Amino acid sequence: SVESGLGYLDETIRMLDRNISDGGCPWTESQDVSSILDYLASEIAEVKEAALAYETGGKKQRDLRKLELEAGDVLFNALLLCSKISPGSSVDDIARRSAEKVRRRTPYIREWGPGGAVGEISVEGATRAWKDTKLREAAAASSDSFFNGRTDNSD
């Protein structure tokens, strides 16, 4: 369960905050979006390698531990990326926006409210619902510019 591990997720976020604060870790402080993306890509490749070893190697406990460690590295780098791309926002703000997006794109989930009472849905139906909502969001975003259609920002 994802929910059962939230205590350590909070601790990881606190550790990240300490690492990026003044007097924290100079390496972490020195990273920018580009360098974090490079590390993240490398960590994702390591997760893929560990997942393949776990899946093809008989699902041994040591392979599972390696996969978990690599997934943790991805999580930490993703959180670090969030802190760097939006310094005025908290990781919680970014997580809230992500949760809102997932709720919009998975309206068939019962716990989300009235739209969630559609019953069983196939993988294809879920994929279609996600893609359709994503297309509607993109169309709405492109037709509703930040400056309400103006090309200059004078006000």
mmCIF file of C-alpha atoms in Angstrom:
data_model
loop_
_atom_site.group_PDB
_atom_site.id
_atom_site.type_symbol
_atom_site.label_atom_id
_atom_site.label_comp_id
_atom_site.label_asym_id
_atom_site.label_seq_id
_atom_site.Cartn_x
_atom_site.Cartn_y
_atom_site.Cartn_z
ATOM 1 C CA SER A 1 0.000 0.000 0.000
ATOM 2 C CA VAL A 2 1.244 3.477 -0.817
ATOM 3 C CA GLU A 3 -0.644 5.051 2.082
ATOM 4 C CA SER A 4 0.982 2.918 4.789
ATOM 5 C CA GLY A 5 4.404 4.453 4.081
ATOM 6 C CA LEU A 6 3.504 8.131 4.449
ATOM 7 C CA GLY A 7 5.460 8.531 7.698
ATOM 8 C CA TYR A 8 8.736 7.831 5.926
ATOM 9 C CA LEU A 9 7.662 9.934 2.968
ATOM 10 C CA ASP A 10 7.270 12.883 5.329
ATOM 11 C CA GLU A 11 10.695 12.104 6.792
ATOM 12 C CA THR A 12 12.201 11.986 3.288
ATOM 13 C CA ILE A 13 10.700 15.392 2.496
ATOM 14 C CA ARG A 14 12.074 16.805 5.764
ATOM 15 C CA MET A 15 15.511 15.378 4.908
ATOM 16 C CA LEU A 16 15.310 16.966 1.464
ATOM 17 C CA ASP A 17 14.339 20.321 3.000
ATOM 18 C CA ARG A 18 17.381 20.101 5.275
ATOM 19 C CA ASN A 19 19.639 19.136 2.359
ATOM 20 C CA ILE A 20 18.599 22.132 0.241
ATOM 21 C CA SER A 21 18.510 24.702 3.029
ATOM 22 C CA ASP A 22 21.370 27.051 3.815
ATOM 23 C CA GLY A 23 24.062 25.046 5.529
ATOM 24 C CA GLY A 24 22.648 21.775 4.224
ATOM 25 C CA CYS A 25 24.334 19.631 1.624
ATOM 26 C CA PRO A 26 26.466 21.678 -0.793
ATOM 27 C CA TRP A 27 26.060 19.059 -3.541
ATOM 28 C CA THR A 28 22.251 19.129 -3.293
ATOM 29 C CA GLU A 29 22.190 22.920 -3.112
ATOM 30 C CA SER A 30 24.354 23.158 -6.242
ATOM 31 C CA GLN A 31 22.027 21.084 -8.435
ATOM 32 C CA ASP A 32 19.808 22.702 -11.051
ATOM 33 C CA VAL A 33 16.882 21.315 -13.035
ATOM 34 C CA SER A 34 19.095 20.067 -15.861
ATOM 35 C CA SER A 35 21.508 18.187 -13.601
ATOM 36 C CA ILE A 36 18.653 16.669 -11.583
ATOM 37 C CA LEU A 37 17.010 15.455 -14.797
ATOM 38 C CA ASP A 38 20.286 13.779 -15.754
ATOM 39 C CA TYR A 39 20.496 12.033 -12.364
ATOM 40 C CA LEU A 40 16.814 11.112 -12.562
ATOM 41 C CA ALA A 41 17.273 9.533 -15.999
ATOM 42 C CA SER A 42 20.231 7.552 -14.675
ATOM 43 C CA GLU A 43 18.262 6.387 -11.629
ATOM 44 C CA ILE A 44 15.303 5.371 -13.813
ATOM 45 C CA ALA A 45 17.675 3.253 -15.909
ATOM 46 C CA GLU A 46 18.892 1.613 -12.686
ATOM 47 C CA VAL A 47 15.283 0.945 -11.633
ATOM 48 C CA LYS A 48 14.611 -0.662 -15.003
ATOM 49 C CA GLU A 49 17.685 -2.858 -14.653
ATOM 50 C CA ALA A 50 16.743 -3.851 -11.097
ATOM 51 C CA ALA A 51 13.120 -4.535 -12.107
ATOM 52 C CA LEU A 52 14.234 -6.778 -14.944
ATOM 53 C CA ALA A 53 16.580 -8.657 -12.612
ATOM 54 C CA TYR A 54 13.749 -9.118 -10.123
ATOM 55 C CA GLU A 55 11.189 -10.192 -12.733
ATOM 56 C CA THR A 56 13.491 -12.548 -14.643
ATOM 57 C CA GLY A 57 15.556 -13.789 -11.721
ATOM 58 C CA GLY A 58 12.846 -15.628 -9.834
ATOM 59 C CA LYS A 59 11.759 -12.645 -7.728
ATOM 60 C CA LYS A 60 14.486 -13.125 -5.149
ATOM 61 C CA GLN A 61 14.396 -11.040 -1.991
ATOM 62 C CA ARG A 62 17.811 -9.478 -2.674
ATOM 63 C CA ASP A 63 16.607 -8.361 -6.123
ATOM 64 C CA LEU A 64 13.486 -6.866 -4.559
ATOM 65 C CA ARG A 65 15.613 -4.909 -2.057
ATOM 66 C CA LYS A 66 17.798 -3.587 -4.896
ATOM 67 C CA LEU A 67 14.673 -2.535 -6.794
ATOM 68 C CA GLU A 68 13.293 -0.783 -3.708
ATOM 69 C CA LEU A 69 16.568 1.070 -3.136
ATOM 70 C CA GLU A 70 16.683 2.242 -6.741
ATOM 71 C CA ALA A 71 13.022 3.293 -6.624
ATOM 72 C CA GLY A 72 13.876 5.290 -3.497
ATOM 73 C CA ASP A 73 16.617 7.086 -5.417
ATOM 74 C CA VAL A 74 14.071 7.983 -8.117
ATOM 75 C CA LEU A 75 11.675 9.255 -5.450
ATOM 76 C CA PHE A 76 14.330 11.427 -3.815
ATOM 77 C CA ASN A 77 15.454 12.872 -7.156
ATOM 78 C CA ALA A 78 11.832 13.521 -8.183
ATOM 79 C CA LEU A 79 11.240 15.371 -4.909
ATOM 80 C CA LEU A 80 14.459 17.316 -5.418
ATOM 81 C CA LEU A 81 13.298 18.213 -8.930
ATOM 82 C CA CYS A 82 9.974 19.453 -7.521
ATOM 83 C CA SER A 83 11.813 21.682 -5.050
ATOM 84 C CA LYS A 84 13.972 23.176 -7.811
ATOM 85 C CA ILE A 85 11.325 23.740 -10.500
ATOM 86 C CA SER A 86 8.961 25.554 -8.217
ATOM 87 C CA PRO A 87 10.860 27.212 -5.365
ATOM 88 C CA GLY A 88 7.800 29.291 -4.402
ATOM 89 C CA SER A 89 5.677 26.170 -4.038
ATOM 90 C CA SER A 90 6.002 23.299 -1.647
ATOM 91 C CA VAL A 91 6.240 19.667 -2.643
ATOM 92 C CA ASP A 92 2.778 19.389 -1.103
ATOM 93 C CA ASP A 93 1.462 22.029 -3.561
ATOM 94 C CA ILE A 94 2.849 20.008 -6.461
ATOM 95 C CA ALA A 95 1.435 16.778 -4.992
ATOM 96 C CA ARG A 96 -1.984 18.467 -4.614
ATOM 97 C CA ARG A 97 -1.978 19.513 -8.277
ATOM 98 C CA SER A 98 -0.926 16.003 -9.275
ATOM 99 C CA ALA A 99 -3.727 14.461 -7.183
ATOM 100 C CA GLU A 100 -6.258 16.842 -8.744
ATOM 101 C CA LYS A 101 -5.073 15.824 -12.212
ATOM 102 C CA VAL A 102 -5.299 12.114 -11.410
ATOM 103 C CA ARG A 103 -8.823 12.603 -10.029
ATOM 104 C CA ARG A 104 -9.885 14.432 -13.212
ATOM 105 C CA ARG A 105 -8.368 11.767 -15.431
ATOM 106 C CA THR A 106 -9.749 8.780 -13.483
ATOM 107 C CA PRO A 107 -13.372 9.807 -12.886
ATOM 108 C CA TYR A 108 -14.439 6.156 -12.661
ATOM 109 C CA ILE A 109 -12.784 5.667 -9.254
ATOM 110 C CA ARG A 110 -15.645 5.320 -6.756
ATOM 111 C CA GLU A 111 -13.922 7.248 -3.958
ATOM 112 C CA TRP A 112 -13.672 10.399 -6.117
ATOM 113 C CA GLY A 113 -17.359 11.182 -5.784
ATOM 114 C CA PRO A 114 -20.436 11.186 -8.023
ATOM 115 C CA GLY A 115 -18.521 10.490 -11.237
ATOM 116 C CA GLY A 116 -16.959 7.445 -9.642
ATOM 117 C CA ALA A 117 -20.044 5.270 -9.696
ATOM 118 C CA VAL A 118 -19.600 3.895 -13.201
ATOM 119 C CA GLY A 119 -18.824 0.356 -12.099
ATOM 120 C CA GLU A 120 -16.214 -1.864 -13.691
ATOM 121 C CA ILE A 121 -13.985 -0.389 -16.376
ATOM 122 C CA SER A 122 -11.563 -2.151 -18.681
ATOM 123 C CA VAL A 123 -7.906 -1.255 -19.116
ATOM 124 C CA GLU A 124 -8.816 0.135 -22.523
ATOM 125 C CA GLY A 125 -11.651 2.210 -21.028
ATOM 126 C CA ALA A 126 -9.367 3.594 -18.334
ATOM 127 C CA THR A 127 -6.709 4.458 -20.915
ATOM 128 C CA ARG A 128 -9.314 6.125 -23.133
ATOM 129 C CA ALA A 129 -10.737 8.144 -20.193
ATOM 130 C CA TRP A 130 -7.216 9.344 -19.290
ATOM 131 C CA LYS A 131 -6.346 10.318 -22.863
ATOM 132 C CA ASP A 132 -9.712 11.994 -23.525
ATOM 133 C CA THR A 133 -9.432 14.112 -20.375
ATOM 134 C CA LYS A 134 -5.827 14.975 -21.223
ATOM 135 C CA LEU A 135 -6.883 16.143 -24.696
ATOM 136 C CA ARG A 136 -9.714 18.281 -23.241
ATOM 137 C CA GLU A 137 -7.295 19.837 -20.745
ATOM 138 C CA ALA A 138 -4.773 20.619 -23.501
ATOM 139 C CA ALA A 139 -7.473 22.200 -25.677
ATOM 140 C CA ALA A 140 -8.728 24.297 -22.753
ATOM 141 C CA ALA A 141 -5.186 25.391 -21.873
ATOM 142 C CA SER A 142 -4.410 26.451 -25.434
ATOM 143 C CA SER A 143 -7.650 28.425 -25.802
ATOM 144 C CA ASP A 144 -7.350 30.145 -22.411
ATOM 145 C CA SER A 145 -4.014 31.948 -22.460
ATOM 146 C CA PHE A 146 -2.501 33.491 -19.378
ATOM 147 C CA PHE A 147 -3.081 36.980 -20.748
ATOM 148 C CA ASN A 148 -6.631 36.263 -21.996
ATOM 149 C CA GLY A 149 -5.616 36.265 -25.626
ATOM 150 C CA ARG A 150 -3.356 39.325 -25.503
ATOM 151 C CA THR A 151 0.187 39.028 -26.753
ATOM 152 C CA ASP A 152 1.598 41.635 -24.413
ATOM 153 C CA ASN A 153 1.517 41.710 -20.648
ATOM 154 C CA SER A 154 0.890 45.414 -20.100
ATOM 155 C CA ASP A 155 -1.837 46.079 -17.631
#
